[in-house]
Amino acid sequence: MLPWSADLAGRIDEHVISSELLRGNPLGDPHERPLWVYLPPGYEDEPARRYPAVYVIQGYTGHIAMWRNRSPYRQPFPETADAVFARGEAPPAIVVYVDAWTAYGGSQFVDSPGTGRYHSHLCDEVVPWVDGRYRTLAAPAHRAITGKSSGGFGAMITPMLRPDLFGALATHAGDSLYELSYIPEFGKSVRHLREYDGDIWRWWDDFSSRASFTGEGDQDLLMLLGVSACFSANPDGTVELPFDPHTGVLRPDIWQRWLGWDPVRMVPRYGEQLRSLRAVWIDAGTRDEWFLDIGAQAFREALAAAGVADDVIHFELFDATHMGIDYRYPLSLAWLCQRIAPDG
Amino acid sequence: MLPWSADLAGRIDEHVISSELLRGNPLGDPHERPLWVYLPPGYEDEPARRYPAVYVIQGYTGHIAMWRNRSPYRQPFPETADAVFARGEAPPAIVVYVDAWTAYGGSQFVDSPGTGRYHSHLCDEVVPWVDGRYRTLAAPAHRAITGKSSGGFGAMITPMLRPDLFGALATHAGDSLYELSYIPEFGKSVRHLREYDGDIWRWWDDFSSRASFTGEGDQDLLMLLGVSACFSANPDGTVELPFDPHTGVLRPDIWQRWLGWDPVRMVPRYGEQLRSLRAVWIDAGTRDEWFLDIGAQAFREALAAAGVADDVIHFELFDATHMGIDYRYPLSLAWLCQRIAPDG
Amino acid sequence: MLPWSADLAGRIDEHVISSELLRGNPLGDPHERPLWVYLPPGYEDEPARRYPAVYVIQGYTGHIAMWRNRSPYRQPFPETADAVFARGEAPPAIVVYVDAWTAYGGSQFVDSPGTGRYHSHLCDEVVPWVDGRYRTLAAPAHRAITGKSSGGFGAMITPMLRPDLFGALATHAGDSLYELSYIPEFGKSVRHLREYDGDIWRWWDDFSSRASFTGEGDQDLLMLLGVSACFSANPDGTVELPFDPHTGVLRPDIWQRWLGWDPVRMVPRYGEQLRSLRAVWIDAGTRDEWFLDIGAQAFREALAAAGVADDVIHFELFDATHMGIDYRYPLSLAWLCQRIAPDG
Amino acid sequence: MLPWSADLAGRIDEHVISSELLRGNPLGDPHERPLWVYLPPGYEDEPARRYPAVYVIQGYTGHIAMWRNRSPYRQPFPETADAVFARGEAPPAIVVYVDAWTAYGGSQFVDSPGTGRYHSHLCDEVVPWVDGRYRTLAAPAHRAITGKSSGGFGAMITPMLRPDLFGALATHAGDSLYELSYIPEFGKSVRHLREYDGDIWRWWDDFSSRASFTGEGDQDLLMLLGVSACFSANPDGTVELPFDPHTGVLRPDIWQRWLGWDPVRMVPRYGEQLRSLRAVWIDAGTRDEWFLDIGAQAFREALAAAGVADDVIHFELFDATHMGIDYRYPLSLAWLCQRIAPDG
């Protein structure tokens, strides 16, 4: 394969969607958002045919244009996804690439007074917009959502909250089991914040005024600030950290709000919704830096305990860290498409 | 200095103490325990003089004979402690080296049906034994306890439980703020246990049958088993892990028992006892692998919140990991001795 | 700044250049190569004006399309380079983005029977091609070359070999002082090759048949194979490794061929050429994984010993690893442009 | 097993040997040196029996008293060695523990104007001293030498230099293949020396004036200084570093002196001596931090190339780093004793 580019068998339509729900969001992020809709090969040839749809969301700090990034000896996911259909490895589907970036790096695909109404934007604006313009099979049985890391988290929770929309999901190393994935990060963050007198806003000002990610704590603190804005903002949009930055002691009420968004802990509350799903793909690398392999195990066991049938679940741990696992995405895509195809 | 040995200005009496409280302990460990009593220079010359006493306890997997271990370019603590007195850096004191080793590597200096009554052994057997045979100032104002890591933990909790015995303490990187110090270890342990089907006893059998610490998980799993035996054994001595070894999910009731032994969380319950202390030394390295620097900060803040006066506290973070910090011990020893001296 | 894209003040012309020198290259790589030419703001407004030119080359595994990759909170170099001119931080220049990718990940910008004639392609095809189509100041005093890592290496050696073309250079963490940068890698590679019976071709077959970079040794072995193909291929194109893969013992004749390409060792041989340069920027991160900070120091000292004047040199070490240092590129670009401007 | 101590089936005689060769050594180290002689069980019972002898030397920074150090769940080598004989796993032998510590941490068991005549001390003083006082089989066929790390190095070279004394050896992760084991250290040392203006003596003064090993570079710089004193001291005792501390560039003449002591490179010069050996044990951990596993491979291959018969060699790589491999020592001890026994 040549490294520079590849032709698609299908095609990608690049849109901008104007969101009423994101208009005036607290971070001042654009309410006009890029949106890509991939149409599989043959879409134009069968003008009456309707297709299932897979919504693709991204990990923390991801934004839609990063799907074009090229890595050596690998193809971007939009190309490997296209190849799944071009090679006939799965029934054709429409693939929708959604952007939920914010100034803090992400939205966790939830509605928050700290960042904006990204969950509602996805469910109540993007989905109808796509259904209105493309020949989708507009039913949850034929609509899936997939993502990695924070995107995996979004893929886990969105069908719980909106089983009327999404009937299938794939999570690659999705955020879960928060004591293991987040608490070690808090320890690092306390240390990083020492040079900022424990004040994350002093860090943010510093971060915003220099070359990004040149400070040792930049990655950790960005995620801390951003996820706090998603999970524990006050109604007025001010952000609460889940621990005392001077001592590392958890603030129980705030931490509880985070735990309220832990997929492992959400499963029992959404048993009925989860039992309605047709397909759940769960995977992670066994050396994931955030222990998300263990989070995946815990999520899978929680599904079992909630009565989700084994035959709708694909569970797999593989030898990898959290990084460089994009080669997994076409695997789950093909599997999902088999499950959400009209006769799947 | 020559590396092989050093003469002491004082002397060490090596005893064996026969413990009624440890007889028949659940692990079958010896109830006859080594005990060293160091007498400072001049002890014999002033036969009527009474001395304060500092009890020294050890970190996990430590046992008394390891105090003799020699490292390049460093002297063992019994020699550097002796030098404190020989150089007149502190008023003379008796130093008592206690052994609380168990087959699982340690006792955490608590009474547990999983390991034995090591707390009571220390307080009700060792202290009176020393007081009965040596010219101590047998009052809490003149009795301190010091240790590192698990020994630091023991040094924090023993005066809380027995302020009638101990009026001063020093903790070097002592176990505290358990969510930060223990939970990341749990994640590692879940992974280590994968090859043992999640059964820590299968690991223990393996560990016991081959060269120790040749397995990647040996250190983590030993501590997990041992601390579980200390903190969460059932009345019949069986051991409960604080998490599900297959999913990493915390078992809330068991974890709560661990948290009951978190010094940070114990402070509010023992405010009166802590306010009676004359001297509290707290330090840790800023890069401690178990975040015990943050634990130290949290413990120090908890003391403040409990009304312990600033002037009885020495708090210090220094540039180090958890390892190789024995050069700190004589610093706290000298400081403690100044505080617990008769006219201190 | 918005993350998705940015408008340029200047413009980029994307070309494909058909190379006679690369036609039939030994790896079967395309002889038609992408080439981007950036024209600064104002280029069209001053049709008689001629401009200096800066040639930009890439690190190992880089190819031209990767210049478009977007990272969170950063802009791609073509945008930050454009901003240098848009903000008036440097006199305007033409910036030429060259592609020298090969199937093994790179060419090191040398002519080799193992990969192809990339050095000659750059010097004898790309430069005249650009000079023929754009209003350049076609003299070495006004032509610079810059790059990072392997691109830094290319930027160091190309003006030595062709001072008639290039009169200035910038190297960011450029390959140099090969005993420090390469030999530790050889040790790792010996280990990686154990599972391939010491046969790098068995690794290559494996690598080519599965998801890339999922093997622990992939990065190291790719670079080993690729650099061997560049530096120590036989006339028939077969590749010699610089060490015995079974024992790690250097093969002196082959290793000597590598050392012949060590910029530090080349400097004395090219003293006259180097003394003709107008500007030499050298930097690296103090924690560079390949010790290229030390290589930078050694290169800078070698220049001094060769009589290159201090006032043409900018030398700087900064706190960083080898990664994420693209924010340095616009700094050297501005500096180079000041030096190679017509009245610089 | 109890952790505190163990009784020996044999016995250890602790001596002090007064060395004429070390008297007045350049570092002012003691010329009276501790020496331990272990006598196997039964030695007293068979007063006419003569025994083979195994000389045991130590790694860098080791000194004889460290053999007493106790680690959790392991016994010191003098005890595990004793157990080899007590359990009848090998024919009985005398085991001689030699001390070659210096103020710089070690002697590499060579004669050097920088440190002293430790090679001659061992060969011409210790060996005759032992033979004169104990019932040894005083012939090379019955005399072996063994060690780890620098001790492994000493065990490799001493029989090459004195085949009239030593007819067998064991090297555990012994220093060899110096480009891989030393050169990466040089890179680190250049960085460490930055804060000392490239002057190792400024570091030494600093190191000598504070708690040792609290500086990040202490370990690396101590070894650099010490090995330089062993391998590249001038006749007047002044020490030459093998590289320019400001640029990392190897100083070829000095580096060549180091390479002259590389066991891999020594083998061809000592082929006849090596072919006279009865037993050569070579092992190392596959993850050795100094690539000494590869050094072991290279040494083993060099022996083969020099005509050393396969059946006198035991070669083994095992899963380990450089640390914690003392459990290997009794394995080689038993094997050596089988080979050097009178009817071995």
mmCIF file of N, CA, C and O in Angstrom, chain B residues 2-4 30 33-34 61 63-66 69-70 72-74 99 101 103-105 207 211-214 222 327, chain D residues 2-4 30 33-34 61 63-66 69-70 72-74 99 101 103-105 207 211-214 222 327:
data_model
loop_
_atom_site.group_PDB
_atom_site.id
_atom_site.type_symbol
_atom_site.label_atom_id
_atom_site.label_comp_id
_atom_site.label_asym_id
_atom_site.label_seq_id
_atom_site.Cartn_x
_atom_site.Cartn_y
_atom_site.Cartn_z
ATOM 1 N N LEU B 2 34.968 2.617 56.594
ATOM 2 C CA LEU B 2 35.156 1.283 56.033
ATOM 3 C C LEU B 2 33.798 0.616 55.895
ATOM 4 O O LEU B 2 32.885 0.866 56.673
ATOM 5 N N PRO B 3 33.676 -0.190 54.885
ATOM 6 C CA PRO B 3 32.326 -0.682 54.576
ATOM 7 C C PRO B 3 31.884 -1.857 55.430
ATOM 8 O O PRO B 3 30.701 -2.128 55.532
ATOM 9 N N TRP B 4 32.833 -2.586 56.027
ATOM 10 C CA TRP B 4 32.481 -3.913 56.544
ATOM 11 C C TRP B 4 31.743 -3.894 57.862
ATOM 12 O O TRP B 4 30.913 -4.730 58.144
ATOM 13 N N PRO B 30 6.809 -18.136 64.787
ATOM 14 C CA PRO B 30 7.368 -18.314 66.137
ATOM 15 C C PRO B 30 6.761 -17.325 67.133
ATOM 16 O O PRO B 30 6.537 -16.160 66.809
ATOM 17 N N ARG B 33 10.426 -14.317 69.832
ATOM 18 C CA ARG B 33 10.800 -13.325 68.825
ATOM 19 C C ARG B 33 12.068 -12.608 69.234
ATOM 20 O O ARG B 33 12.248 -12.249 70.406
ATOM 21 N N PRO B 34 12.885 -12.351 68.262
ATOM 22 C CA PRO B 34 14.085 -11.566 68.559
ATOM 23 C C PRO B 34 13.704 -10.131 68.933
ATOM 24 O O PRO B 34 12.716 -9.588 68.428
ATOM 25 N N THR B 61 7.739 -6.879 54.735
ATOM 26 C CA THR B 61 8.761 -7.921 54.506
ATOM 27 C C THR B 61 10.018 -7.714 55.343
ATOM 28 O O THR B 61 10.957 -8.517 55.234
ATOM 29 N N HIS B 63 12.364 -7.847 58.634
ATOM 30 C CA HIS B 63 12.501 -8.550 59.911
ATOM 31 C C HIS B 63 13.775 -8.038 60.573
ATOM 32 O O HIS B 63 14.633 -7.442 59.926
ATOM 33 N N ILE B 64 13.884 -8.308 61.845
ATOM 34 C CA ILE B 64 14.891 -7.618 62.644
ATOM 35 C C ILE B 64 16.315 -7.804 62.123
ATOM 36 O O ILE B 64 17.122 -6.873 62.162
ATOM 37 N N ALA B 65 16.611 -8.999 61.621
ATOM 38 C CA ALA B 65 17.997 -9.241 61.201
ATOM 39 C C ALA B 65 18.386 -8.382 60.009
ATOM 40 O O ALA B 65 19.576 -8.191 59.730
ATOM 41 N N MET B 66 17.398 -7.858 59.283
ATOM 42 C CA MET B 66 17.718 -7.007 58.139
ATOM 43 C C MET B 66 18.311 -5.668 58.574
ATOM 44 O O MET B 66 18.891 -4.961 57.753
ATOM 45 N N ASN B 69 21.816 -5.494 57.562
ATOM 46 C CA ASN B 69 22.217 -5.451 56.142
ATOM 47 C C ASN B 69 23.063 -4.217 55.854
ATOM 48 O O ASN B 69 22.747 -3.116 56.313
ATOM 49 N N ARG B 70 24.083 -4.456 55.083
ATOM 50 C CA ARG B 70 24.994 -3.358 54.752
ATOM 51 C C ARG B 70 24.823 -2.985 53.284
ATOM 52 O O ARG B 70 24.794 -3.849 52.412
ATOM 53 N N PRO B 72 26.266 -0.364 50.094
ATOM 54 C CA PRO B 72 27.488 0.373 49.779
ATOM 55 C C PRO B 72 27.351 1.856 50.131
ATOM 56 O O PRO B 72 26.313 2.468 49.862
ATOM 57 N N TYR B 73 28.374 2.381 50.747
ATOM 58 C CA TYR B 73 28.444 3.814 51.040
ATOM 59 C C TYR B 73 27.379 4.281 52.034
ATOM 60 O O TYR B 73 27.124 5.481 52.143
ATOM 61 N N ARG B 74 26.791 3.354 52.696
ATOM 62 C CA ARG B 74 25.862 3.703 53.766
ATOM 63 C C ARG B 74 26.116 2.779 54.957
ATOM 64 O O ARG B 74 26.633 1.691 54.802
ATOM 65 N N ASP B 99 10.520 -6.875 66.275
ATOM 66 C CA ASP B 99 10.282 -7.730 65.109
ATOM 67 C C ASP B 99 8.817 -8.124 65.053
ATOM 68 O O ASP B 99 8.282 -8.685 66.020
ATOM 69 N N TRP B 101 7.553 -9.592 62.032
ATOM 70 C CA TRP B 101 7.473 -10.344 60.787
ATOM 71 C C TRP B 101 6.454 -11.472 60.890
ATOM 72 O O TRP B 101 6.207 -11.999 61.977
ATOM 73 N N ALA B 103 4.723 -14.911 58.307
ATOM 74 C CA ALA B 103 4.933 -15.729 57.112
ATOM 75 C C ALA B 103 4.453 -15.030 55.848
ATOM 76 O O ALA B 103 4.915 -15.338 54.747
ATOM 77 N N TYR B 104 3.538 -14.087 55.997
ATOM 78 C CA TYR B 104 3.073 -13.316 54.837
ATOM 79 C C TYR B 104 3.870 -12.039 54.649
ATOM 80 O O TYR B 104 3.530 -11.221 53.801
ATOM 81 N N GLY B 105 4.851 -11.838 55.457
ATOM 82 C CA GLY B 105 5.733 -10.693 55.258
ATOM 83 C C GLY B 105 5.570 -9.584 56.274
ATOM 84 O O GLY B 105 6.413 -8.710 56.364
ATOM 85 N N PHE B 207 4.286 -19.462 44.645
ATOM 86 C CA PHE B 207 5.333 -18.636 45.254
ATOM 87 C C PHE B 207 6.131 -19.433 46.280
ATOM 88 O O PHE B 207 7.358 -19.295 46.382
ATOM 89 N N ALA B 211 11.841 -20.248 43.597
ATOM 90 C CA ALA B 211 12.624 -19.092 44.023
ATOM 91 C C ALA B 211 11.689 -17.898 44.129
ATOM 92 O O ALA B 211 10.950 -17.586 43.190
ATOM 93 N N SER B 212 11.716 -17.256 45.275
ATOM 94 C CA SER B 212 10.773 -16.168 45.521
ATOM 95 C C SER B 212 11.104 -14.959 44.657
ATOM 96 O O SER B 212 12.248 -14.732 44.268
ATOM 97 N N PHE B 213 10.099 -14.199 44.352
ATOM 98 C CA PHE B 213 10.251 -12.921 43.632
ATOM 99 C C PHE B 213 10.861 -13.104 42.244
ATOM 100 O O PHE B 213 11.490 -12.204 41.715
ATOM 101 N N THR B 214 10.664 -14.270 41.685
ATOM 102 C CA THR B 214 11.012 -14.451 40.272
ATOM 103 C C THR B 214 9.774 -14.316 39.396
ATOM 104 O O THR B 214 9.888 -14.274 38.185
ATOM 105 N N LEU B 222 2.080 -10.651 47.249
ATOM 106 C CA LEU B 222 2.436 -10.909 48.646
ATOM 107 C C LEU B 222 1.849 -9.827 49.547
ATOM 108 O O LEU B 222 1.255 -10.128 50.590
ATOM 109 N N TYR B 327 18.487 7.005 55.071
ATOM 110 C CA TYR B 327 19.280 8.117 55.597
ATOM 111 C C TYR B 327 18.412 9.163 56.300
ATOM 112 O O TYR B 327 18.934 10.047 56.980
ATOM 113 N N LEU D 2 12.705 -19.870 58.733
ATOM 114 C CA LEU D 2 12.652 -18.638 59.515
ATOM 115 C C LEU D 2 13.553 -17.599 58.857
ATOM 116 O O LEU D 2 14.555 -17.934 58.238
ATOM 117 N N PRO D 3 13.173 -16.372 58.996
ATOM 118 C CA PRO D 3 13.873 -15.357 58.205
ATOM 119 C C PRO D 3 15.179 -14.870 58.826
ATOM 120 O O PRO D 3 16.017 -14.327 58.136
ATOM 121 N N TRP D 4 15.325 -15.067 60.132
ATOM 122 C CA TRP D 4 16.360 -14.293 60.823
ATOM 123 C C TRP D 4 17.768 -14.853 60.664
ATOM 124 O O TRP D 4 18.736 -14.122 60.631
ATOM 125 N N PRO D 30 42.240 -0.271 52.986
ATOM 126 C CA PRO D 30 42.961 -1.156 53.901
ATOM 127 C C PRO D 30 43.716 -2.260 53.160
ATOM 128 O O PRO D 30 43.215 -2.826 52.178
ATOM 129 N N ARG D 33 42.544 -7.309 54.833
ATOM 130 C CA ARG D 33 41.249 -7.546 54.202
ATOM 131 C C ARG D 33 40.558 -8.742 54.826
ATOM 132 O O ARG D 33 41.174 -9.769 55.097
ATOM 133 N N PRO D 34 39.267 -8.621 54.976
ATOM 134 C CA PRO D 34 38.527 -9.776 55.467
ATOM 135 C C PRO D 34 38.525 -10.898 54.422
ATOM 136 O O PRO D 34 38.547 -10.638 53.213
ATOM 137 N N THR D 61 30.386 -2.530 43.883
ATOM 138 C CA THR D 61 29.982 -1.991 45.200
ATOM 139 C C THR D 61 29.807 -3.086 46.250
ATOM 140 O O THR D 61 29.452 -2.779 47.390
ATOM 141 N N HIS D 63 30.929 -5.828 49.018
ATOM 142 C CA HIS D 63 32.036 -6.155 49.915
ATOM 143 C C HIS D 63 31.601 -7.354 50.743
ATOM 144 O O HIS D 63 30.409 -7.701 50.795
ATOM 145 N N ILE D 64 32.568 -7.969 51.370
ATOM 146 C CA ILE D 64 32.329 -9.304 51.915
ATOM 147 C C ILE D 64 31.194 -9.333 52.929
ATOM 148 O O ILE D 64 30.419 -10.297 52.975
ATOM 149 N N ALA D 65 31.063 -8.292 53.729
ATOM 150 C CA ALA D 65 30.038 -8.333 54.775
ATOM 151 C C ALA D 65 28.633 -8.343 54.191
ATOM 152 O O ALA D 65 27.670 -8.715 54.884
ATOM 153 N N MET D 66 28.499 -7.945 52.933
ATOM 154 C CA MET D 66 27.175 -7.968 52.313
ATOM 155 C C MET D 66 26.668 -9.389 52.056
ATOM 156 O O MET D 66 25.482 -9.576 51.803
ATOM 157 N N ASN D 69 23.848 -10.119 54.249
ATOM 158 C CA ASN D 69 22.560 -9.423 54.091
ATOM 159 C C ASN D 69 21.432 -10.429 53.874
ATOM 160 O O ASN D 69 21.568 -11.391 53.111
ATOM 161 N N ARG D 70 20.336 -10.153 54.538
ATOM 162 C CA ARG D 70 19.182 -11.049 54.436
ATOM 163 C C ARG D 70 18.070 -10.355 53.664
ATOM 164 O O ARG D 70 17.750 -9.197 53.902
ATOM 165 N N PRO D 72 13.984 -10.781 52.199
ATOM 166 C CA PRO D 72 12.790 -11.538 52.563
ATOM 167 C C PRO D 72 12.614 -12.762 51.675
ATOM 168 O O PRO D 72 12.795 -12.678 50.459
ATOM 169 N N TYR D 73 12.283 -13.859 52.281
ATOM 170 C CA TYR D 73 11.959 -15.097 51.550
ATOM 171 C C TYR D 73 13.149 -15.665 50.778
ATOM 172 O O TYR D 73 12.962 -16.488 49.887
ATOM 173 N N ARG D 74 14.322 -15.187 51.109
ATOM 174 C CA ARG D 74 15.515 -15.783 50.512
ATOM 175 C C ARG D 74 16.562 -15.942 51.610
ATOM 176 O O ARG D 74 16.543 -15.233 52.602
ATOM 177 N N ASP D 99 37.302 -10.508 49.323
ATOM 178 C CA ASP D 99 36.868 -9.104 49.332
ATOM 179 C C ASP D 99 37.819 -8.268 48.475
ATOM 180 O O ASP D 99 39.021 -8.246 48.718
ATOM 181 N N TRP D 101 36.807 -4.957 47.523
ATOM 182 C CA TRP D 101 36.175 -3.647 47.568
ATOM 183 C C TRP D 101 37.257 -2.552 47.537
ATOM 184 O O TRP D 101 38.371 -2.729 48.012
ATOM 185 N N ALA D 103 37.565 2.096 47.582
ATOM 186 C CA ALA D 103 36.841 3.334 47.880
ATOM 187 C C ALA D 103 35.934 3.761 46.731
ATOM 188 O O ALA D 103 34.978 4.511 46.928
ATOM 189 N N TYR D 104 36.253 3.321 45.505
ATOM 190 C CA TYR D 104 35.390 3.631 44.359
ATOM 191 C C TYR D 104 34.334 2.550 44.134
ATOM 192 O O TYR D 104 33.617 2.597 43.147
ATOM 193 N N GLY D 105 34.304 1.585 44.987
ATOM 194 C CA GLY D 105 33.253 0.587 44.891
ATOM 195 C C GLY D 105 33.718 -0.763 44.389
ATOM 196 O O GLY D 105 32.995 -1.740 44.509
ATOM 197 N N PHE D 207 29.311 13.803 46.004
ATOM 198 C CA PHE D 207 28.868 12.473 46.444
ATOM 199 C C PHE D 207 29.438 12.147 47.819
ATOM 200 O O PHE D 207 28.754 11.556 48.665
ATOM 201 N N ALA D 211 24.439 12.398 51.737
ATOM 202 C CA ALA D 211 23.902 11.042 51.740
ATOM 203 C C ALA D 211 24.099 10.440 50.354
ATOM 204 O O ALA D 211 23.712 11.039 49.344
ATOM 205 N N SER D 212 24.703 9.289 50.318
ATOM 206 C CA SER D 212 25.050 8.676 49.037
ATOM 207 C C SER D 212 23.805 8.206 48.302
ATOM 208 O O SER D 212 22.793 7.871 48.908
ATOM 209 N N PHE D 213 23.899 8.200 46.991
ATOM 210 C CA PHE D 213 22.844 7.673 46.130
ATOM 211 C C PHE D 213 21.536 8.432 46.272
ATOM 212 O O PHE D 213 20.465 7.887 46.052
ATOM 213 N N THR D 214 21.634 9.671 46.672
ATOM 214 C CA THR D 214 20.460 10.535 46.617
ATOM 215 C C THR D 214 20.487 11.393 45.358
ATOM 216 O O THR D 214 19.504 12.075 45.072
ATOM 217 N N LEU D 222 29.444 6.669 39.797
ATOM 218 C CA LEU D 222 30.362 5.891 40.622
ATOM 219 C C LEU D 222 30.991 4.773 39.802
ATOM 220 O O LEU D 222 32.202 4.552 39.844
ATOM 221 N N TYR D 327 19.588 -16.371 43.435
ATOM 222 C CA TYR D 327 19.137 -17.766 43.515
ATOM 223 C C TYR D 327 19.805 -18.639 42.452
ATOM 224 O O TYR D 327 19.713 -19.870 42.500
#
